[in-house]
PDB file of C-alpha atoms and ligand atoms in Angstrom:
ATOM      1  CA  MET A   1      -0.375   0.113   0.357  1.00 98.00           C
ATOM      2  CA  LYS A   2       1.120   3.238  -0.619  1.00 98.00           C
ATOM      3  CA  ILE A   3       0.645   6.693   0.824  1.00 98.00           C
ATOM      4  CA  ALA A   4       0.744  10.166  -1.113  1.00 99.00           C
ATOM      5  CA  TYR A   5       0.864  13.357   0.524  1.00 98.00           C
ATOM      6  CA  THR A   6       0.441  15.390  -2.498  1.00 99.00           C
ATOM      7  CA  VAL A   7      -2.088  15.957  -5.396  1.00 99.00           C
ATOM      8  CA  GLU A   8       0.598  15.330  -7.662  1.00 98.00           C
ATOM      9  CA  GLU A   9       1.726  11.588  -5.965  1.00 98.00           C
ATOM     10  CA  VAL A  10      -2.212  10.546  -6.598  1.00 99.00           C
ATOM     11  CA  ARG A  11      -2.559  11.834 -10.042  1.00 98.00           C
ATOM     12  CA  LYS A  12       0.394  10.778 -11.220  1.00 98.00           C
ATOM     13  CA  GLN A  13      -0.583   7.176  -9.653  1.00 98.00           C
ATOM     14  CA  VAL A  14      -4.374   7.052 -10.679  1.00 98.00           C
ATOM     15  CA  LYS A  15      -2.841   7.881 -14.177  1.00 98.00           C
ATOM     16  CA  ALA A  16      -0.444   4.656 -14.461  1.00 98.00           C
ATOM     17  CA  TRP A  17      -3.218   2.719 -13.412  1.00 98.00           C
ATOM     18  CA  ARG A  18      -5.724   3.809 -15.963  1.00 98.00           C
ATOM     19  CA  GLN A  19      -2.756   3.155 -18.181  1.00 98.00           C
ATOM     20  CA  GLU A  20      -3.326  -0.689 -17.250  1.00 98.00           C
ATOM     21  CA  GLY A  21      -7.548  -0.310 -17.873  1.00 98.00           C
ATOM     22  CA  LEU A  22      -7.743  -0.611 -13.964  1.00 99.00           C
ATOM     23  CA  THR A  23     -11.198   0.750 -12.354  1.00 99.00           C
ATOM     24  CA  VAL A  24     -10.495   3.018  -9.510  1.00 99.00           C
ATOM     25  CA  GLY A  25     -12.809   3.415  -6.391  1.00 99.00           C
ATOM     26  CA  LEU A  26     -12.866   5.960  -3.429  1.00 99.00           C
ATOM     27  CA  VAL A  27     -13.244   6.405   0.041  1.00 99.00           C
ATOM     28  CA  PRO A  28     -13.338   9.522   1.102  1.00 99.00           C
ATOM     29  CA  THR A  29     -12.822   9.727   5.021  1.00 98.00           C
ATOM     30  CA  MET A  30     -11.863  12.372   8.508  1.00 98.00           C
ATOM     31  CA  GLY A  31      -9.585   9.226   9.770  1.00 98.00           C
ATOM     32  CA  TYR A  32      -9.673   7.587  13.316  1.00 98.00           C
ATOM     33  CA  LEU A  33     -11.039   4.924  11.526  1.00 98.00           C
ATOM     34  CA  HIS A  34     -13.759   2.119  12.459  1.00 98.00           C
ATOM     35  CA  GLU A  35     -15.420  -0.775  11.570  1.00 98.00           C
ATOM     36  CA  GLY A  36     -17.949   1.650  10.165  1.00 98.00           C
ATOM     37  CA  HIS A  37     -15.240   2.932   7.354  1.00 98.00           C
ATOM     38  CA  ALA A  38     -14.086  -0.593   6.915  1.00 98.00           C
ATOM     39  CA  SER A  39     -17.390  -1.780   5.417  1.00 98.00           C
ATOM     40  CA  LEU A  40     -17.583   1.060   3.015  1.00 98.00           C
ATOM     41  CA  MET A  41     -13.571   0.011   2.155  1.00 99.00           C
ATOM     42  CA  LYS A  42     -14.321  -4.218   1.733  1.00 99.00           C
ATOM     43  CA  LYS A  43     -16.825  -3.156  -0.612  1.00 98.00           C
ATOM     44  CA  ALA A  44     -14.703  -0.990  -2.691  1.00 99.00           C
ATOM     45  CA  VAL A  45     -12.020  -3.562  -3.102  1.00 99.00           C
ATOM     46  CA  GLU A  46     -14.875  -5.946  -3.880  1.00 98.00           C
ATOM     47  CA  GLN A  47     -16.103  -3.580  -6.688  1.00 99.00           C
ATOM     48  CA  ASN A  48     -12.644  -2.388  -8.254  1.00 99.00           C
ATOM     49  CA  ASP A  49      -9.200  -2.887  -9.106  1.00 99.00           C
ATOM     50  CA  ARG A  50      -7.547  -0.451  -6.935  1.00 99.00           C
ATOM     51  CA  VAL A  51      -9.227   1.523  -4.115  1.00 99.00           C
ATOM     52  CA  VAL A  52      -7.690   4.520  -2.553  1.00 99.00           C
ATOM     53  CA  THR A  53      -8.745   6.136   0.859  1.00 99.00           C
ATOM     54  CA  SER A  54      -8.344   9.435   1.160  1.00 99.00           C
ATOM     55  CA  VAL A  55      -7.434  10.442   5.075  1.00 99.00           C
ATOM     56  CA  PHE A  56      -8.438  14.426   5.699  1.00 98.00           C
ATOM     57  CA  VAL A  57     -10.313  15.810   8.711  1.00 98.00           C
ATOM     58  CA  ASN A  58     -11.783  18.978   5.781  1.00 98.00           C
ATOM     59  CA  PRO A  59     -11.301  22.332   8.317  1.00 98.00           C
ATOM     60  CA  THR A  60     -13.926  23.648   5.555  1.00 98.00           C
ATOM     61  CA  GLN A  61     -16.735  21.344   6.592  1.00 98.00           C
ATOM     62  CA  PHE A  62     -15.897  22.675  11.288  1.00 98.00           C
ATOM     63  CA  GLY A  63     -17.440  25.513  12.219  1.00 97.00           C
ATOM     64  CA  PRO A  64     -15.973  27.961  14.286  1.00 96.00           C
ATOM     65  CA  THR A  65     -16.593  26.539  17.895  1.00 95.00           C
ATOM     66  CA  GLU A  66     -17.479  23.405  16.143  1.00 97.00           C
ATOM     67  CA  ASP A  67     -14.579  20.269  17.252  1.00 96.00           C
ATOM     68  CA  LEU A  68     -11.597  20.637  14.253  1.00 98.00           C
ATOM     69  CA  GLU A  69      -9.223  20.922  16.466  1.00 97.00           C
ATOM     70  CA  ASP A  70     -10.316  18.528  19.062  1.00 96.00           C
ATOM     71  CA  TYR A  71     -11.143  15.572  15.919  1.00 98.00           C
ATOM     72  CA  PRO A  72      -9.326  12.704  17.146  1.00 98.00           C
ATOM     73  CA  ARG A  73      -6.361  11.203  14.792  1.00 98.00           C
ATOM     74  CA  ASP A  74      -4.114   8.427  14.516  1.00 98.00           C
ATOM     75  CA  PHE A  75      -3.168   7.584  11.021  1.00 98.00           C
ATOM     76  CA  ASP A  76      -0.587   5.035  11.571  1.00 98.00           C
ATOM     77  CA  GLN A  77      -3.936   2.581  12.546  1.00 98.00           C
ATOM     78  CA  ASP A  78      -5.186   4.569   9.686  1.00 98.00           C
ATOM     79  CA  CYS A  79      -2.624   2.998   7.339  1.00 98.00           C
ATOM     80  CA  LYS A  80      -2.456  -0.847   9.117  1.00 98.00           C
ATOM     81  CA  LEU A  81      -6.459  -0.820   8.496  1.00 98.00           C
ATOM     82  CA  CYS A  82      -6.184   0.086   5.271  1.00 99.00           C
ATOM     83  CA  ASP A  83      -3.849  -2.316   4.489  1.00 98.00           C
ATOM     84  CA  SER A  84      -5.096  -5.036   5.802  1.00 98.00           C
ATOM     85  CA  LEU A  85      -8.009  -4.267   3.491  1.00 98.00           C
ATOM     86  CA  GLY A  86      -6.573  -4.140   0.367  1.00 98.00           C
ATOM     87  CA  VAL A  87      -6.567  -0.733  -0.182  1.00 99.00           C
ATOM     88  CA  SER A  88      -3.914   0.555  -2.603  1.00 99.00           C
ATOM     89  CA  LEU A  89      -3.256   4.348  -1.474  1.00 99.00           C
ATOM     90  CA  VAL A  90      -3.909   6.189   1.591  1.00 99.00           C
ATOM     91  CA  PHE A  91      -4.379  10.052   0.192  1.00 99.00           C
ATOM     92  CA  HIS A  92      -3.178  12.231   3.887  1.00 99.00           C
ATOM     93  CA  PRO A  93      -2.964  16.261   2.589  1.00 98.00           C
ATOM     94  CA  GLU A  94      -1.758  18.383   4.158  1.00 98.00           C
ATOM     95  CA  PRO A  95      -4.838  21.335   4.774  1.00 98.00           C
ATOM     96  CA  SER A  96      -2.248  23.669   2.853  1.00 98.00           C
ATOM     97  CA  GLU A  97      -2.532  20.922   0.356  1.00 98.00           C
ATOM     98  CA  MET A  98      -6.144  20.915   0.019  1.00 98.00           C
ATOM     99  CA  TYR A  99      -6.933  25.061   0.260  1.00 98.00           C
ATOM    100  CA  ALA A 100      -4.401  27.534  -1.277  1.00 98.00           C
ATOM    101  CA  PRO A 101      -4.569  30.719   1.137  1.00 98.00           C
ATOM    102  CA  ASP A 102      -6.264  32.452  -1.639  1.00 98.00           C
ATOM    103  CA  PHE A 103      -9.131  29.871  -1.908  1.00 98.00           C
ATOM    104  CA  CYS A 104     -12.014  31.187  -3.271  1.00 98.00           C
ATOM    105  CA  THR A 105     -14.003  28.402  -4.816  1.00 98.00           C
ATOM    106  CA  TRP A 106     -17.175  26.742  -3.346  1.00 98.00           C
ATOM    107  CA  VAL A 107     -19.693  24.259  -4.399  1.00 98.00           C
ATOM    108  CA  ASN A 108     -22.760  25.327  -2.472  1.00 97.00           C
ATOM    109  CA  MET A 109     -26.249  23.818  -2.146  1.00 97.00           C
ATOM    110  CA  ASP A 110     -29.569  24.548  -1.566  1.00 95.00           C
ATOM    111  CA  VAL A 111     -32.590  22.796  -0.896  1.00 96.00           C
ATOM    112  CA  LEU A 112     -30.848  19.737   0.777  1.00 97.00           C
ATOM    113  CA  SER A 113     -28.462  21.628   2.495  1.00 97.00           C
ATOM    114  CA  LYS A 114     -30.458  23.764   4.739  1.00 97.00           C
ATOM    115  CA  THR A 115     -32.365  21.405   6.892  1.00 98.00           C
ATOM    116  CA  LEU A 116     -31.553  18.512   9.302  1.00 98.00           C
ATOM    117  CA  CYS A 117     -27.479  18.920  10.220  1.00 98.00           C
ATOM    118  CA  GLY A 118     -27.761  22.431   7.864  1.00 97.00           C
ATOM    119  CA  LYS A 119     -29.910  23.986  10.393  1.00 97.00           C
ATOM    120  CA  SER A 120     -27.341  23.616  13.191  1.00 95.00           C
ATOM    121  CA  ARG A 121     -24.188  23.335  10.829  1.00 97.00           C
ATOM    122  CA  PRO A 122     -24.560  26.058   8.203  1.00 96.00           C
ATOM    123  CA  ILE A 123     -21.068  26.024   6.396  1.00 97.00           C
ATOM    124  CA  HIS A 124     -20.776  22.457   6.813  1.00 98.00           C
ATOM    125  CA  PHE A 125     -22.718  21.054   3.337  1.00 98.00           C
ATOM    126  CA  ARG A 126     -20.664  23.765   1.729  1.00 98.00           C
ATOM    127  CA  GLY A 127     -17.341  22.186   3.136  1.00 98.00           C
ATOM    128  CA  VAL A 128     -18.232  18.610   2.185  1.00 98.00           C
ATOM    129  CA  CYS A 129     -19.776  19.339  -1.651  1.00 98.00           C
ATOM    130  CA  THR A 130     -16.693  21.295  -1.738  1.00 98.00           C
ATOM    131  CA  VAL A 131     -13.703  18.949  -0.737  1.00 99.00           C
ATOM    132  CA  VAL A 132     -15.575  15.581  -1.660  1.00 99.00           C
ATOM    133  CA  SER A 133     -15.917  17.426  -5.472  1.00 99.00           C
ATOM    134  CA  LYS A 134     -11.954  18.557  -4.632  1.00 99.00           C
ATOM    135  CA  LEU A 135     -11.470  14.815  -4.040  1.00 99.00           C
ATOM    136  CA  PHE A 136     -13.442  13.198  -7.330  1.00 99.00           C
ATOM    137  CA  ASN A 137     -10.999  15.567  -9.371  1.00 98.00           C
ATOM    138  CA  ILE A 138      -8.310  14.290  -7.783  1.00 99.00           C
ATOM    139  CA  VAL A 139      -8.787  10.315  -7.875  1.00 99.00           C
ATOM    140  CA  THR A 140     -11.502  10.801 -11.117  1.00 98.00           C
ATOM    141  CA  PRO A 141     -12.943   7.552  -9.745  1.00 99.00           C
ATOM    142  CA  ASP A 142     -15.395   5.521 -10.661  1.00 99.00           C
ATOM    143  CA  ARG A 143     -17.194   4.798  -7.944  1.00 99.00           C
ATOM    144  CA  ALA A 144     -17.392   6.378  -4.690  1.00 99.00           C
ATOM    145  CA  TYR A 145     -18.456   4.615  -1.227  1.00 99.00           C
ATOM    146  CA  PHE A 146     -20.700   6.810   1.507  1.00 99.00           C
ATOM    147  CA  GLY A 147     -22.567   5.381   4.817  1.00 98.00           C
ATOM    148  CA  GLN A 148     -26.040   5.550   5.180  1.00 98.00           C
ATOM    149  CA  LYS A 149     -24.333   6.760   8.745  1.00 98.00           C
ATOM    150  CA  ASP A 150     -24.212  11.095   7.495  1.00 98.00           C
ATOM    151  CA  ALA A 151     -27.607  10.016   5.573  1.00 98.00           C
ATOM    152  CA  GLN A 152     -28.343  13.784   4.332  1.00 98.00           C
ATOM    153  CA  GLN A 153     -24.986  13.939   2.868  1.00 98.00           C
ATOM    154  CA  LEU A 154     -25.017  10.593   0.696  1.00 98.00           C
ATOM    155  CA  ALA A 155     -28.276  12.923  -0.199  1.00 98.00           C
ATOM    156  CA  ILE A 156     -26.370  15.779  -0.774  1.00 98.00           C
ATOM    157  CA  ILE A 157     -23.969  14.167  -2.648  1.00 98.00           C
ATOM    158  CA  ARG A 158     -26.252  11.731  -4.911  1.00 98.00           C
ATOM    159  CA  ARG A 159     -27.998  14.952  -5.713  1.00 98.00           C
ATOM    160  CA  MET A 160     -24.869  17.241  -6.345  1.00 98.00           C
ATOM    161  CA  VAL A 161     -23.085  14.272  -8.849  1.00 98.00           C
ATOM    162  CA  ARG A 162     -26.438  14.501 -10.207  1.00 98.00           C
ATOM    163  CA  ASP A 163     -27.094  18.240 -11.081  1.00 98.00           C
ATOM    164  CA  LEU A 164     -23.011  18.575 -12.235  1.00 98.00           C
ATOM    165  CA  ASN A 165     -22.740  15.755 -14.534  1.00 98.00           C
ATOM    166  CA  MET A 166     -19.818  13.887 -12.186  1.00 98.00           C
ATOM    167  CA  ASP A 167     -19.248  10.519 -13.803  1.00 98.00           C
ATOM    168  CA  ILE A 168     -18.968   8.706 -10.900  1.00 98.00           C
ATOM    169  CA  GLU A 169     -21.495   5.547  -9.678  1.00 99.00           C
ATOM    170  CA  ILE A 170     -22.191   7.538  -5.368  1.00 99.00           C
ATOM    171  CA  VAL A 171     -22.444   3.841  -3.640  1.00 99.00           C
ATOM    172  CA  GLY A 172     -24.254   3.794  -0.710  1.00 98.00           C
ATOM    173  CA  CYS A 173     -23.093   1.763   2.761  1.00 98.00           C
ATOM    174  CA  PRO A 174     -25.921   0.280   5.592  1.00 98.00           C
ATOM    175  CA  ILE A 175     -25.094   1.807   8.949  1.00 98.00           C
ATOM    176  CA  VAL A 176     -22.325  -0.254  11.192  1.00 98.00           C
ATOM    177  CA  ARG A 177     -23.493  -0.560  14.846  1.00 98.00           C
ATOM    178  CA  GLU A 178     -21.836  -1.476  17.913  1.00 98.00           C
ATOM    179  CA  GLU A 179     -23.233  -4.915  19.643  1.00 98.00           C
ATOM    180  CA  ASP A 180     -25.336  -2.762  22.066  1.00 98.00           C
ATOM    181  CA  GLY A 181     -26.803  -0.237  18.926  1.00 98.00           C
ATOM    182  CA  LEU A 182     -24.759   2.839  19.033  1.00 98.00           C
ATOM    183  CA  ALA A 183     -23.887   3.622  15.446  1.00 98.00           C
ATOM    184  CA  LYS A 184     -20.062   3.486  15.456  1.00 98.00           C
ATOM    185  CA  SER A 185     -18.833   6.863  14.778  1.00 98.00           C
ATOM    186  CA  SER A 186     -15.266   8.624  15.444  1.00 97.00           C
ATOM    187  CA  ARG A 187     -17.094  10.801  17.477  1.00 97.00           C
ATOM    188  CA  ASN A 188     -18.215   8.122  19.952  1.00 98.00           C
ATOM    189  CA  THR A 189     -14.271   8.150  21.284  1.00 97.00           C
ATOM    190  CA  TYR A 190     -15.782  11.925  23.037  1.00 98.00           C
ATOM    191  CA  LEU A 191     -17.901   9.875  25.904  1.00 98.00           C
ATOM    192  CA  ASN A 192     -17.188   9.314  28.929  1.00 98.00           C
ATOM    193  CA  ALA A 193     -18.358   5.667  30.408  1.00 98.00           C
ATOM    194  CA  GLU A 194     -21.665   7.338  31.749  1.00 98.00           C
ATOM    195  CA  GLU A 195     -22.456   9.034  28.401  1.00 98.00           C
ATOM    196  CA  ARG A 196     -21.688   5.891  26.505  1.00 98.00           C
ATOM    197  CA  LYS A 197     -24.443   4.579  28.954  1.00 98.00           C
ATOM    198  CA  ALA A 198     -26.719   7.339  27.658  1.00 98.00           C
ATOM    199  CA  ALA A 199     -26.022   7.420  23.918  1.00 98.00           C
ATOM    200  CA  LEU A 200     -28.070   4.309  23.522  1.00 98.00           C
ATOM    201  CA  ILE A 201     -30.880   6.653  23.609  1.00 98.00           C
ATOM    202  CA  LEU A 202     -30.047   7.411  19.768  1.00 98.00           C
ATOM    203  CA  SER A 203     -30.860   3.963  18.466  1.00 98.00           C
ATOM    204  CA  GLN A 204     -33.354   2.796  21.502  1.00 98.00           C
ATOM    205  CA  SER A 205     -35.227   5.645  19.421  1.00 98.00           C
ATOM    206  CA  ILE A 206     -34.035   5.135  16.241  1.00 98.00           C
ATOM    207  CA  PHE A 207     -35.814   0.918  16.106  1.00 98.00           C
ATOM    208  CA  LEU A 208     -38.843   2.540  18.363  1.00 98.00           C
ATOM    209  CA  GLY A 209     -39.738   4.753  15.185  1.00 98.00           C
ATOM    210  CA  GLN A 210     -38.436   1.964  12.422  1.00 98.00           C
ATOM    211  CA  LYS A 211     -40.756  -0.540  14.621  1.00 98.00           C
ATOM    212  CA  MET A 212     -43.686   1.868  14.127  1.00 98.00           C
ATOM    213  CA  ALA A 213     -43.281   2.330  10.633  1.00 97.00           C
ATOM    214  CA  GLU A 214     -42.554  -0.634   9.244  1.00 95.00           C
ATOM    215  CA  GLU A 215     -45.999  -2.162  11.600  1.00 97.00           C
ATOM    216  CA  GLY A 216     -47.598   0.416   9.324  1.00 96.00           C
ATOM    217  CA  GLU A 217     -47.754   3.923  11.213  1.00 98.00           C
ATOM    218  CA  THR A 218     -48.120   6.431   8.188  1.00 98.00           C
ATOM    219  CA  ASP A 219     -48.268   9.949  10.471  1.00 98.00           C
ATOM    220  CA  ALA A 220     -45.465  11.750  11.075  1.00 98.00           C
ATOM    221  CA  ALA A 221     -45.623  13.185  14.021  1.00 98.00           C
ATOM    222  CA  LYS A 222     -47.014   9.880  16.210  1.00 98.00           C
ATOM    223  CA  ILE A 223     -43.518   8.222  15.269  1.00 98.00           C
ATOM    224  CA  LYS A 224     -41.341  11.644  15.960  1.00 98.00           C
ATOM    225  CA  ASN A 225     -43.640  12.679  19.202  1.00 98.00           C
ATOM    226  CA  ALA A 226     -42.456   9.259  20.200  1.00 98.00           C
ATOM    227  CA  MET A 227     -39.148   8.882  19.690  1.00 98.00           C
ATOM    228  CA  VAL A 228     -38.881  12.940  20.937  1.00 98.00           C
ATOM    229  CA  GLU A 229     -40.488  11.387  24.257  1.00 98.00           C
ATOM    230  CA  LYS A 230     -38.564   7.601  24.189  1.00 98.00           C
ATOM    231  CA  ILE A 231     -34.983  10.277  24.276  1.00 98.00           C
ATOM    232  CA  GLN A 232     -36.209  12.929  26.759  1.00 98.00           C
ATOM    233  CA  THR A 233     -36.428  10.263  29.498  1.00 98.00           C
ATOM    234  CA  GLU A 234     -32.898  10.497  28.983  1.00 98.00           C
ATOM    235  CA  PRO A 235     -31.079  12.996  31.322  1.00 98.00           C
ATOM    236  CA  LEU A 236     -28.332  12.919  29.665  1.00 98.00           C
ATOM    237  CA  ALA A 237     -29.839  14.261  26.269  1.00 98.00           C
ATOM    238  CA  LYS A 238     -30.626  16.773  24.572  1.00 98.00           C
ATOM    239  CA  ILE A 239     -32.445  17.153  21.125  1.00 98.00           C
ATOM    240  CA  ASP A 240     -30.927  19.448  18.034  1.00 98.00           C
ATOM    241  CA  TYR A 241     -33.866  17.578  16.089  1.00 98.00           C
ATOM    242  CA  VAL A 242     -35.564  14.198  15.409  1.00 98.00           C
ATOM    243  CA  GLU A 243     -37.263  14.736  11.754  1.00 98.00           C
ATOM    244  CA  VAL A 244     -39.150  12.726   9.469  1.00 98.00           C
ATOM    245  CA  VAL A 245     -38.042  14.321   6.260  1.00 98.00           C
ATOM    246  CA  ASP A 246     -38.727  12.933   2.094  1.00 98.00           C
ATOM    247  CA  GLY A 247     -35.875  10.905   1.107  1.00 97.00           C
ATOM    248  CA  LEU A 248     -34.726  12.725  -2.010  1.00 97.00           C
ATOM    249  CA  SER A 249     -35.520  16.482  -1.173  1.00 97.00           C
ATOM    250  CA  MET A 250     -34.710  16.043   2.489  1.00 98.00           C
ATOM    251  CA  GLN A 251     -37.740  18.274   3.517  1.00 98.00           C
ATOM    252  CA  PRO A 252     -40.031  17.159   5.854  1.00 98.00           C
ATOM    253  CA  ILE A 253     -43.122  15.498   5.453  1.00 98.00           C
ATOM    254  CA  GLU A 254     -46.459  15.220   7.323  1.00 98.00           C
ATOM    255  CA  LYS A 255     -47.528  11.128   5.819  1.00 97.00           C
ATOM    256  CA  ILE A 256     -45.090   8.222   5.259  1.00 97.00           C
ATOM    257  CA  GLU A 257     -45.860   7.174   1.421  1.00 94.00           C
ATOM    258  CA  GLY A 258     -42.626   6.854  -0.424  1.00 93.00           C
ATOM    259  CA  ALA A 259     -39.333   6.588   0.212  1.00 97.00           C
ATOM    260  CA  THR A 260     -38.856   8.402   3.933  1.00 98.00           C
ATOM    261  CA  LEU A 261     -35.762   9.299   6.112  1.00 98.00           C
ATOM    262  CA  VAL A 262     -36.400  10.067   9.969  1.00 98.00           C
ATOM    263  CA  ALA A 263     -33.031  11.601  11.550  1.00 98.00           C
ATOM    264  CA  ILE A 264     -31.752  12.532  14.749  1.00 98.00           C
ATOM    265  CA  ALA A 265     -28.850  14.592  16.032  1.00 98.00           C
ATOM    266  CA  VAL A 266     -28.328  14.560  20.069  1.00 98.00           C
ATOM    267  CA  TYR A 267     -26.218  16.105  22.246  1.00 98.00           C
ATOM    268  CA  ILE A 268     -24.902  13.633  24.925  1.00 98.00           C
ATOM    269  CA  GLY A 269     -22.968  15.807  27.202  1.00 97.00           C
ATOM    270  CA  LYS A 270     -20.923  18.146  24.920  1.00 96.00           C
ATOM    271  CA  THR A 271     -20.670  15.412  22.203  1.00 98.00           C
ATOM    272  CA  ARG A 272     -22.936  15.950  19.443  1.00 98.00           C
ATOM    273  CA  LEU A 273     -24.280  12.402  17.430  1.00 98.00           C
ATOM    274  CA  ILE A 274     -26.112  11.191  14.609  1.00 98.00           C
ATOM    275  CA  ASP A 275     -28.574   7.979  13.246  1.00 98.00           C
ATOM    276  CA  ASN A 276     -31.421   7.917  11.127  1.00 98.00           C
ATOM    277  CA  PHE A 277     -33.481   4.584   9.684  1.00 98.00           C
ATOM    278  CA  ILE A 278     -34.514   5.056   5.650  1.00 97.00           C
ATOM    279  CA  LEU A 279     -38.181   3.570   4.777  1.00 96.00           C
ATOM    280  CA  GLN A 280     -38.703   2.770   1.168  1.00 88.00           C
TER     281      GLN A 280
HETATM  282  P1  AMP B   1     -16.260   9.821   8.538  1.00 76.13           P
HETATM  283  O1  AMP B   1     -14.936   9.556   8.360  1.00 76.13           O
HETATM  284  O2  AMP B   1     -16.810  10.560   9.735  1.00 76.13           O
HETATM  285  O3  AMP B   1     -16.134  11.809   7.248  1.00 76.13           O
HETATM  286  O4  AMP B   1     -16.827   9.223   7.541  1.00 76.13           O
HETATM  287  C1  AMP B   1     -16.513   8.533   6.684  1.00 76.13           C
HETATM  288  C2  AMP B   1     -17.457   8.069   5.451  1.00 76.13           C
HETATM  289  O5  AMP B   1     -17.130   6.952   6.508  1.00 76.13           O
HETATM  290  C3  AMP B   1     -18.800   8.568   5.359  1.00 76.13           C
HETATM  291  O6  AMP B   1     -18.854   8.077   4.580  1.00 76.13           O
HETATM  292  C4  AMP B   1     -19.482   8.047   6.917  1.00 76.13           C
HETATM  293  O7  AMP B   1     -20.719   7.849   5.959  1.00 76.13           O
HETATM  294  C5  AMP B   1     -18.707   6.724   6.819  1.00 76.13           C
HETATM  295  N1  AMP B   1     -19.347   6.149   7.323  1.00 76.13           N
HETATM  296  C6  AMP B   1     -18.988   6.932   8.910  1.00 76.13           C
HETATM  297  N2  AMP B   1     -19.239   6.103   9.976  1.00 76.13           N
HETATM  298  C7  AMP B   1     -19.974   4.840  10.011  1.00 76.13           C
HETATM  299  C8  AMP B   1     -21.056   3.355   9.845  1.00 76.13           C
HETATM  300  N3  AMP B   1     -21.298   3.538  11.641  1.00 76.13           N
HETATM  301  N4  AMP B   1     -21.830   2.730   9.254  1.00 76.13           N
HETATM  302  C9  AMP B   1     -20.997   3.234   7.784  1.00 76.13           C
HETATM  303  N5  AMP B   1     -20.656   4.021   7.436  1.00 76.13           N
HETATM  304  C10 AMP B   1     -20.094   5.112   8.737  1.00 76.13           C
END
């Protein structure tokens, strides 16, 4: 497995692969890799001749009061995992490699990026769309892999690729959970023992809402209220949002009919965690 720190090194490697007629998959990550990331890389290795994993804590998707500085990092461990899964190249640029001091070109999305996480993180998806576009331009993959864990992000990337005619197949991968139900996340490391227990309220409320919907409940407000009540039983939990939205437009709906996303964001202490389920 190779490690590249510059755009030029990645371009050179991908060009060589292309000359051999090989296909390329991309897995964008912010590192501190866990089994959720591993599931994306496994799928990418299955479906492509070569896989590039990017490990980059992208500063432009963090708001001024968010956890950019504290975000967990362990690049050596990340490389070991990538290597063990058959990844061919890890791209690990410095922020200065990705953003020139006078950088001023952004990929901005309307509508989809204004709800859910976009409400409490107003510049987040501009940063995500911009960095993912840059990675797509640098790696020029055939396929790129994203987790359903970040369901709004996945919907936004799919829309960006469609709207801007990017010739890349977007592959969504299911949420990987801890044995007790908590969705795996690099941010789970922020939780102390008491908070880790309290964090179970997210998956418990998700499973409750999912059960109601699967048993035929179509009233979005009833599902939402039941989930809110469940979360409120946990004293350490503070709700950012509990929403039932259309699976494509990310706009709130009243009645569940077609593809629907039920998504939550909850603070456990200072740590903001997200979870969701999808109804087709
Ligand atoms: P991150 O490093 O948090 O930016 O995540 C990189 C990619 O891994 C994103 O596409 C995430 O949706 C995906 N991912 C993170 N956690 C999980 C999980 N528990 N299950 C599935 N995919 C995940």
